[in-house]
PDB file of C-alpha atoms in Angstrom:
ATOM      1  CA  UNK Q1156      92.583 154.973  86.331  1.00 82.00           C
ATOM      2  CA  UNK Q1157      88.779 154.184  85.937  1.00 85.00           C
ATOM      3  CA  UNK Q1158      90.062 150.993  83.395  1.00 91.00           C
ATOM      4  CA  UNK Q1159      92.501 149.922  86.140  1.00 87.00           C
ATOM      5  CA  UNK Q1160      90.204 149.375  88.482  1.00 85.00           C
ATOM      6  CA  UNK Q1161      88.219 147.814  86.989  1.00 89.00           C
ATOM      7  CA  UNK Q1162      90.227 145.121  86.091  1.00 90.00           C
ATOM      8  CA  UNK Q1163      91.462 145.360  89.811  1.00 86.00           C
ATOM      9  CA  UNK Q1164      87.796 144.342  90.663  1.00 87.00           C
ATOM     10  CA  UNK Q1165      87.604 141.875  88.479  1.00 90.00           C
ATOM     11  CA  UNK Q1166      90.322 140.378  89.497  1.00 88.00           C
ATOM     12  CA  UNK Q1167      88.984 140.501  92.971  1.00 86.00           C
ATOM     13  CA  UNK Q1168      86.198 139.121  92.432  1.00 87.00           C
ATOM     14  CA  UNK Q1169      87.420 135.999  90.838  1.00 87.00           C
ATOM     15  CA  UNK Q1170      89.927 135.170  93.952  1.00 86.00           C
ATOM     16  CA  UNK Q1171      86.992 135.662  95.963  1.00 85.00           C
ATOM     17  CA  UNK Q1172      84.760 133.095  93.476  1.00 86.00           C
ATOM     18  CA  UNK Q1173      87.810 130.865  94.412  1.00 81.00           C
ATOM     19  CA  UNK Q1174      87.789 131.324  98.177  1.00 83.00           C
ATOM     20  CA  UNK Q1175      83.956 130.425  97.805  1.00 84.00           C
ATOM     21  CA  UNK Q1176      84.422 127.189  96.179  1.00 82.00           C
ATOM     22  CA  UNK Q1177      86.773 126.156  99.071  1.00 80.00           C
ATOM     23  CA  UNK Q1178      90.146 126.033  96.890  1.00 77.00           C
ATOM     24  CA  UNK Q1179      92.074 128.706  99.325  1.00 80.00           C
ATOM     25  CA  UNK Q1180      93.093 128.267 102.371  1.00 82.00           C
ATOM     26  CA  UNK Q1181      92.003 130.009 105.425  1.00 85.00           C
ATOM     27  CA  UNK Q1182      95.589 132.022 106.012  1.00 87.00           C
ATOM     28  CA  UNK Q1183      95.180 133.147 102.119  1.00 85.00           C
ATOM     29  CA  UNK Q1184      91.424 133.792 102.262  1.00 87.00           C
ATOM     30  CA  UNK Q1185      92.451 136.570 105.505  1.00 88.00           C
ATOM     31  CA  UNK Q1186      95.549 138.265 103.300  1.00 87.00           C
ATOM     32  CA  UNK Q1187      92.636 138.736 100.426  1.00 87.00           C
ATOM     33  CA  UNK Q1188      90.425 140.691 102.945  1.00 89.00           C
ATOM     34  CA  UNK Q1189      93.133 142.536 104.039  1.00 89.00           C
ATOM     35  CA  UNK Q1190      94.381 143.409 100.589  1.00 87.00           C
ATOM     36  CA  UNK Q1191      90.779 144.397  99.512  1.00 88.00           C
ATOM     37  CA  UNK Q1192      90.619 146.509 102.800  1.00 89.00           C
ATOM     38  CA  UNK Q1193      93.778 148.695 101.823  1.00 90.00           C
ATOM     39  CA  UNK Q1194      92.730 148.550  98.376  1.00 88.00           C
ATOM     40  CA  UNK Q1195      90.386 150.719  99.867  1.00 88.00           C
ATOM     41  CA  UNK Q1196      91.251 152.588 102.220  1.00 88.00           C
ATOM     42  CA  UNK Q1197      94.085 153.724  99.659  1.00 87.00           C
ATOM     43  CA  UNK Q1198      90.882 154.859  97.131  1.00 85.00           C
ATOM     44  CA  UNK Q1199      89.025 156.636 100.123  1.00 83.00           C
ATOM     45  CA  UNK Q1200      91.653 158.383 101.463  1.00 81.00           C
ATOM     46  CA  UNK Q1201      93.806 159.843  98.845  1.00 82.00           C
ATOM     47  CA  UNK Q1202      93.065 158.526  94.753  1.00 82.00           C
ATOM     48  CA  UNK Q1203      89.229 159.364  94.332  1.00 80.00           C
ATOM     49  CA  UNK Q1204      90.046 161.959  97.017  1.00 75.00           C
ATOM     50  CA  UNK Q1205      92.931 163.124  94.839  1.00 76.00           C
ATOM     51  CA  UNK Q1206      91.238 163.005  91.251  1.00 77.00           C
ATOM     52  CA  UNK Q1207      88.261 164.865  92.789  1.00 75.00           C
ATOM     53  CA  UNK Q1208      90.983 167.963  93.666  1.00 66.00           C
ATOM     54  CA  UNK Q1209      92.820 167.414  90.429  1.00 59.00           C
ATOM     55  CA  UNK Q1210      93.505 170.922  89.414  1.00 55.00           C
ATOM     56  CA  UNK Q1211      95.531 171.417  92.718  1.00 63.00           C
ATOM     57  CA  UNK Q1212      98.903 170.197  93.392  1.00 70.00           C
ATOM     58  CA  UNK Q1213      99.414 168.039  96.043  1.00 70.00           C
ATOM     59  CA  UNK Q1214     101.181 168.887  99.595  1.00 76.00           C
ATOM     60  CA  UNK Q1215     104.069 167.218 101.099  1.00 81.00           C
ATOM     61  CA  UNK Q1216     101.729 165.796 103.398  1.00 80.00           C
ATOM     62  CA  UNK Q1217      99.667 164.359 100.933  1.00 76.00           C
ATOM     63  CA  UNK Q1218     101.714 162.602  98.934  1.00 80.00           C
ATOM     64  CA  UNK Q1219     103.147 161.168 101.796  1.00 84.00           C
ATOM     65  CA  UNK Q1220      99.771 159.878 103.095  1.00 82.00           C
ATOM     66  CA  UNK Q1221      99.965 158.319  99.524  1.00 84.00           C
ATOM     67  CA  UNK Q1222     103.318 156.685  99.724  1.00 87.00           C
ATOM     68  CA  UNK Q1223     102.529 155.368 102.918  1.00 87.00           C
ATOM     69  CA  UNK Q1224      98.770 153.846 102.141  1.00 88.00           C
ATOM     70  CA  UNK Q1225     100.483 152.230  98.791  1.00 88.00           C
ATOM     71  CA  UNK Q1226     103.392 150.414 100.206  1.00 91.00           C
ATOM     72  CA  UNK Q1227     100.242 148.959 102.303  1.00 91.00           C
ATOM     73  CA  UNK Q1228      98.769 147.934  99.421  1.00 88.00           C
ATOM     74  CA  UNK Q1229     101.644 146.456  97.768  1.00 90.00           C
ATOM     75  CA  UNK Q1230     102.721 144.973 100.806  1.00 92.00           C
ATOM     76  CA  UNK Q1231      99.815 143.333 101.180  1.00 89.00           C
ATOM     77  CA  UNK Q1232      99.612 141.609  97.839  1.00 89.00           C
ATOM     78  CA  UNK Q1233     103.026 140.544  97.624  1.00 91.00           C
ATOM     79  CA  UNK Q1234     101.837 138.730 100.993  1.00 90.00           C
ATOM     80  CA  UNK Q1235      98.662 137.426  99.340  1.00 87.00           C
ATOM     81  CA  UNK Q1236     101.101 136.149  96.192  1.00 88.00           C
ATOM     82  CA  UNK Q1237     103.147 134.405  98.365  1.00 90.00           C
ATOM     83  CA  UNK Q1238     100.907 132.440 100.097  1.00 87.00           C
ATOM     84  CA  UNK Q1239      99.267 131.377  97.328  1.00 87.00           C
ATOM     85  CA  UNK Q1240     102.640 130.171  95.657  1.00 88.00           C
ATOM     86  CA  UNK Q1241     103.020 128.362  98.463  1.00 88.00           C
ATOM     87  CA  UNK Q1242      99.531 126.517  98.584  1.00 85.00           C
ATOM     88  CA  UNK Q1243     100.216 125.710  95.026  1.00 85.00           C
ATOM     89  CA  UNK Q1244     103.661 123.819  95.851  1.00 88.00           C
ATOM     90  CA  UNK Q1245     102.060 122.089  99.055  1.00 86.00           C
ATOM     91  CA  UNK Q1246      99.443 120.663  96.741  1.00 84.00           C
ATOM     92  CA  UNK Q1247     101.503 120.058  93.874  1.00 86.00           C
ATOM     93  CA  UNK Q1248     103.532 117.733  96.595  1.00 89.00           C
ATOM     94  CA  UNK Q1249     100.819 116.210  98.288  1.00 87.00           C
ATOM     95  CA  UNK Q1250      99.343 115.636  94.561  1.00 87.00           C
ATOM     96  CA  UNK Q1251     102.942 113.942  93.539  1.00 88.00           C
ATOM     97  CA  UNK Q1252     102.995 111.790  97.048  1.00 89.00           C
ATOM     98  CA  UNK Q1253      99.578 110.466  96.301  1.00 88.00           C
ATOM     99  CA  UNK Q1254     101.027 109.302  92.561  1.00 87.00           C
ATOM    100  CA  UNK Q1255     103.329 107.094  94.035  1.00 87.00           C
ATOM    101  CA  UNK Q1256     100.812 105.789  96.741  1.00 87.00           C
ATOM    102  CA  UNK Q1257      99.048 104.327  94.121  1.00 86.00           C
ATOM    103  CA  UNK Q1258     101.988 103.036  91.925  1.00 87.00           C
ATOM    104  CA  UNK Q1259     102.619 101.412  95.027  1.00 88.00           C
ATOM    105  CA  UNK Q1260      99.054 100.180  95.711  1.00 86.00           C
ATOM    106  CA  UNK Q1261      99.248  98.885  91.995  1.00 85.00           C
ATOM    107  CA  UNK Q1262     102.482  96.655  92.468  1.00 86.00           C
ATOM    108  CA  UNK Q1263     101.227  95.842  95.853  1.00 86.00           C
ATOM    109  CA  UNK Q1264      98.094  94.060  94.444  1.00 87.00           C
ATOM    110  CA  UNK Q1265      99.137  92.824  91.719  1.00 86.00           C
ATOM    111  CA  UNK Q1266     102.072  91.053  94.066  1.00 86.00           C
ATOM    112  CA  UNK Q1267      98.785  89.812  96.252  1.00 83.00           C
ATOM    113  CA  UNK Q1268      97.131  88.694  93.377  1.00 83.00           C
ATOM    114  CA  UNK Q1269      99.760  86.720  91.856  1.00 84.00           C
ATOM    115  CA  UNK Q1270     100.704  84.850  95.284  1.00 81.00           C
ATOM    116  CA  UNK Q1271      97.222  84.397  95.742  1.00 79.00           C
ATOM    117  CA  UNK Q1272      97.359  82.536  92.241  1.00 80.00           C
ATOM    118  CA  UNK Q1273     100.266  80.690  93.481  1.00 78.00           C
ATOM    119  CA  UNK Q1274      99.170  79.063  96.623  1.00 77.00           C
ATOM    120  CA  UNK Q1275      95.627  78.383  95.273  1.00 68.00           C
ATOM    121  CA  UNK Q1276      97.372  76.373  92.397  1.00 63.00           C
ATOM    122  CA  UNK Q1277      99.640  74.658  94.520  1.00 65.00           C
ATOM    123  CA  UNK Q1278      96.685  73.585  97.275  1.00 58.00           C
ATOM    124  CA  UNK Q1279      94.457  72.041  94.750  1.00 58.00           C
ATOM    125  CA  UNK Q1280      95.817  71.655  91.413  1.00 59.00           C
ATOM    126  CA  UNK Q1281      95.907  67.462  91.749  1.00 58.00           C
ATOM    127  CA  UNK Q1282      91.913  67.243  93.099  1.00 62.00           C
ATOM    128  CA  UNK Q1283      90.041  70.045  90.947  1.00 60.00           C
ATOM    129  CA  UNK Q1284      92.479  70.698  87.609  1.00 62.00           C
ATOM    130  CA  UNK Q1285      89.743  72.153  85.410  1.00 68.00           C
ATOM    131  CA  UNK Q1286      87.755  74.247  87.938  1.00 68.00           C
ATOM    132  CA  UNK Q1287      91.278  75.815  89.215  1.00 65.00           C
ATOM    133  CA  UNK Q1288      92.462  76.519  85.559  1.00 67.00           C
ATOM    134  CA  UNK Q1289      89.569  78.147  85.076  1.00 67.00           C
ATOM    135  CA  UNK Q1290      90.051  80.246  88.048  1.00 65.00           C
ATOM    136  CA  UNK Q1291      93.808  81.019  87.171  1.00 68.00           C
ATOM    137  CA  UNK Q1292      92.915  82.224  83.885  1.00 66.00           C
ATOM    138  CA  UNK Q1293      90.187  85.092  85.692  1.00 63.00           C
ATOM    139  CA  UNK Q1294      92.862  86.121  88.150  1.00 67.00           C
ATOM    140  CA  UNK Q1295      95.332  86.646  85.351  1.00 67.00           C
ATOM    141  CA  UNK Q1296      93.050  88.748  83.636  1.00 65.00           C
ATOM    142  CA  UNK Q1297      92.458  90.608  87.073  1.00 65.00           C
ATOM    143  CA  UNK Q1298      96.234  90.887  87.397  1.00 65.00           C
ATOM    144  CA  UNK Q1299      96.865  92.021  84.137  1.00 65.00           C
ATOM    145  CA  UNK Q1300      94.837  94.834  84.674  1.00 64.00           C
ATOM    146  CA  UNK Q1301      91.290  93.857  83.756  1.00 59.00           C
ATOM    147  CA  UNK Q1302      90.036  95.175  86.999  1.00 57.00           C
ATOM    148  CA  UNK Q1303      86.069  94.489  85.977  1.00 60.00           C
ATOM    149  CA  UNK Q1304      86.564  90.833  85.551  1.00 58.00           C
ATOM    150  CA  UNK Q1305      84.154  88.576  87.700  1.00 62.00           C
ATOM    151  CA  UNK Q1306      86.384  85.918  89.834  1.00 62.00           C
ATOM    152  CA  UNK Q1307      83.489  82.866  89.858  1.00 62.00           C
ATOM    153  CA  UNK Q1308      84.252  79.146  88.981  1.00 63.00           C
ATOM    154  CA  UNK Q1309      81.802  76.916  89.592  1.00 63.00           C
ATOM    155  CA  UNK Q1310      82.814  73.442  90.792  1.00 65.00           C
ATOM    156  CA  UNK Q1311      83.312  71.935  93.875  1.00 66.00           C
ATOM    157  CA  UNK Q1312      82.253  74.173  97.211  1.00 66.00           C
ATOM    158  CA  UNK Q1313      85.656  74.882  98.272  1.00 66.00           C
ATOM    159  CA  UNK Q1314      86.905  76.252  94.903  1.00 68.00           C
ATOM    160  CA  UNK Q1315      83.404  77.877  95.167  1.00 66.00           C
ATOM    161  CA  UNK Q1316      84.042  79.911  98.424  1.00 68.00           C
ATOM    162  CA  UNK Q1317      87.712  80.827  97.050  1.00 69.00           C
ATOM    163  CA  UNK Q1318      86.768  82.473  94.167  1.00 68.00           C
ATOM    164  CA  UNK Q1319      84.339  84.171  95.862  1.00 73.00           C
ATOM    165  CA  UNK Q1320      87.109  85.530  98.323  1.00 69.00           C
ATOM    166  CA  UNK Q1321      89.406  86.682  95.764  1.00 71.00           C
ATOM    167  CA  UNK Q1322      86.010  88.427  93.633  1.00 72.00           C
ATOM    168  CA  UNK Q1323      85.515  90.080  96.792  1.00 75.00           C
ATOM    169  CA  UNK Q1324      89.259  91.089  97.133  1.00 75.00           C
ATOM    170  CA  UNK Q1325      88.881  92.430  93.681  1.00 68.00           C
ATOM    171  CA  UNK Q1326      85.473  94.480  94.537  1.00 73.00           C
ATOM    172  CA  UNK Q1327      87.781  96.140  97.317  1.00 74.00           C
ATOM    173  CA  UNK Q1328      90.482  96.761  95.886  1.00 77.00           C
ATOM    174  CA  UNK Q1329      88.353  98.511  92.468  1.00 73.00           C
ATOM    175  CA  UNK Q1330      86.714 100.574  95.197  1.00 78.00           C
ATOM    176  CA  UNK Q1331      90.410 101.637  96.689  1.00 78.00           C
ATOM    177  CA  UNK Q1332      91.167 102.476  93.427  1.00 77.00           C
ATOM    178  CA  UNK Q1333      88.260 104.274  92.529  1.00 77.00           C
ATOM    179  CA  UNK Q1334      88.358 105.838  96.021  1.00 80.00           C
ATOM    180  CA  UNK Q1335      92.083 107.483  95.729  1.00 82.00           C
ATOM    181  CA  UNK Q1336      91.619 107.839  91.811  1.00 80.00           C
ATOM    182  CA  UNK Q1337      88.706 110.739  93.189  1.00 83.00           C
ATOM    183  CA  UNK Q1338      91.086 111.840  95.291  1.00 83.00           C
ATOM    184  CA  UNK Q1339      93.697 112.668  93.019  1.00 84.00           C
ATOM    185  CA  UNK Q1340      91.700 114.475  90.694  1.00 84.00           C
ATOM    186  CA  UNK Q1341      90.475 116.519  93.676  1.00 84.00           C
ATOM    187  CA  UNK Q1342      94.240 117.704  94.232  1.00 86.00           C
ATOM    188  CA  UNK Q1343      94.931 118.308  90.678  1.00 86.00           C
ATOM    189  CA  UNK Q1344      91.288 120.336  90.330  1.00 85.00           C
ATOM    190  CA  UNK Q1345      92.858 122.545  93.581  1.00 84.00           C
ATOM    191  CA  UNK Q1346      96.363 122.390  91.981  1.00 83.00           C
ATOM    192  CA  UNK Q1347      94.780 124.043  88.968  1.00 83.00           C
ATOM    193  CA  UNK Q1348      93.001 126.565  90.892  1.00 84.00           C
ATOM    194  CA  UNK Q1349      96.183 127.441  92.852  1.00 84.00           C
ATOM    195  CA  UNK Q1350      97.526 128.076  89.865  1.00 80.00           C
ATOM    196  CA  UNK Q1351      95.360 130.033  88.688  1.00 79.00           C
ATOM    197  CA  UNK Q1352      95.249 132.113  91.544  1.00 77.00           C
ATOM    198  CA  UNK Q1353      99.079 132.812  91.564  1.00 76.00           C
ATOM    199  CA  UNK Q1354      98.363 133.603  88.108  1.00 75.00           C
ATOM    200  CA  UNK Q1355      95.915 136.614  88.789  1.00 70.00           C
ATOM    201  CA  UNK Q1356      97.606 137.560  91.885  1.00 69.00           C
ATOM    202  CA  UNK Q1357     100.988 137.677  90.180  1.00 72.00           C
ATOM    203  CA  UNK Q1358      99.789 139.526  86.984  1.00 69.00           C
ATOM    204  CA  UNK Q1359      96.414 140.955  87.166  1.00 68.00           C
ATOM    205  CA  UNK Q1360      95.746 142.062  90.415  1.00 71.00           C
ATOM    206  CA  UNK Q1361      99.567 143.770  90.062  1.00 70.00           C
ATOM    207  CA  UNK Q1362      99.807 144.709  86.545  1.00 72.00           C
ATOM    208  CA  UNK Q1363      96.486 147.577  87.157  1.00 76.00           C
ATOM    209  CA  UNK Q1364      97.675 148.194  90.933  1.00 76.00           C
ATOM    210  CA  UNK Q1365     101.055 149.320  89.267  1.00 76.00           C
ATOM    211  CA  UNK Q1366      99.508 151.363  86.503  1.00 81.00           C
ATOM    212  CA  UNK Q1367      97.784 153.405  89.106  1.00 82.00           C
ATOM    213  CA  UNK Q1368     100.590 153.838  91.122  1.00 80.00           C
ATOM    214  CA  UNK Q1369     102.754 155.136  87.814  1.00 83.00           C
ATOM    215  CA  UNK Q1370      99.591 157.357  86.889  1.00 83.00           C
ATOM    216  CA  UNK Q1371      99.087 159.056  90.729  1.00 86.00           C
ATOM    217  CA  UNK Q1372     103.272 159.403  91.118  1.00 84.00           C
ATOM    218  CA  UNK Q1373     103.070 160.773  87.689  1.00 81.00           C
TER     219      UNK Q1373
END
């Protein structure tokens, strides 16, 4: 019994080391106090209660009380394990939506890019060849995936101010990136604790919660 709950407490203690660094949600972080609380009220009232009486055999009445303040706790967890199961799967989609977002994003710019390309080399191919192949070739590499290529030609002012435009296009767009690429890890850091909660709820917390309920039926 004295093993049990002690794993029971760690156990506890680690959800509640995950509630602290923000990964559960507010609906989850409530069923944990209320497990916790008939945790205990199940020890007060009838298991420490129980093993101090041991040599005595327990009334009808108390092994009722028992039945009763256990189906609480058990009640209670299977609550707590379902809510986190389901914070893991809302995350897990929200973490999957955001993957396509930025496939998307990725063929969306790279589209821009290359019409950008396009009508740049069609408006002043004949007047400023060199300058404008020069610029082609840097937007290429951007396309191609070389996001930390500089866009700057120097030439003429209008060719100039244009590659200045699309470096500055490219600064944005690497920020985007950079910006939902934080993002995603974020979900897949709380898609890991999720899991890991489910994990403890599903088998730690009820693997020693079911050992003392064998040893006090027993």
């Amino acid at each position: 019994y004295q093993a049990a709950l002690r794993a029971a407490q760690t156990s506890l203690a680690e959800l509640h080391g995950l509630v602290a660094s923000g990964a559960m949600s507010a609906e989850n972080s409530a069923r944990l106090v209320d497990l916790q609380r008939s945790i205990s009220d199940w020890r007060s009232r009838f298991a420490d209660r129980t093993l101090s009486g041991f040599s005595r055999e327990l009334t009808p009445e108390e092994f009722e009380q028992h039945e009763r303040l256990f189906a609480r706790v058990e009640a209670d967890a299977i609550a707590l394990e379902s809510g986190l199961l389901a914070e893991r799967d809302q995350q897990a989609a929200r973490l999957a939506d955001l993957t396509a977002h930025l496939r998307w994003l990725g063929l969306v710019i790279a589209a821009v890019l290359a019409g950008l390309l396009v009508a740049a080399g069609v408006a002043m191919r004949r007047q400023v060849l060199t300058p404008l192949s020069r610029l082609a070739a840097q937007v290429r590499a951007v396309v191609s995936g070389d996001m930390q290529q500089r866009v700057r030609v120097p030439g003429p002012e209008e060719i100039a101010e244009l590659s200045e435009d699309v470096d500055s296009m490219r600064r944005h767009i690497l920020s985007e990136l950079d910006r939902l690429q934080e993002v995603a890890r974020d979900l897949e850091r709380s898609n890991r604790n999720l899991e890991q909660f489910a994990y403890v709820a599903s088998h730690d917390l009820q693997e020693p919660l079911r050992k003392v309920a064998s040893a006090c039926r027993l």
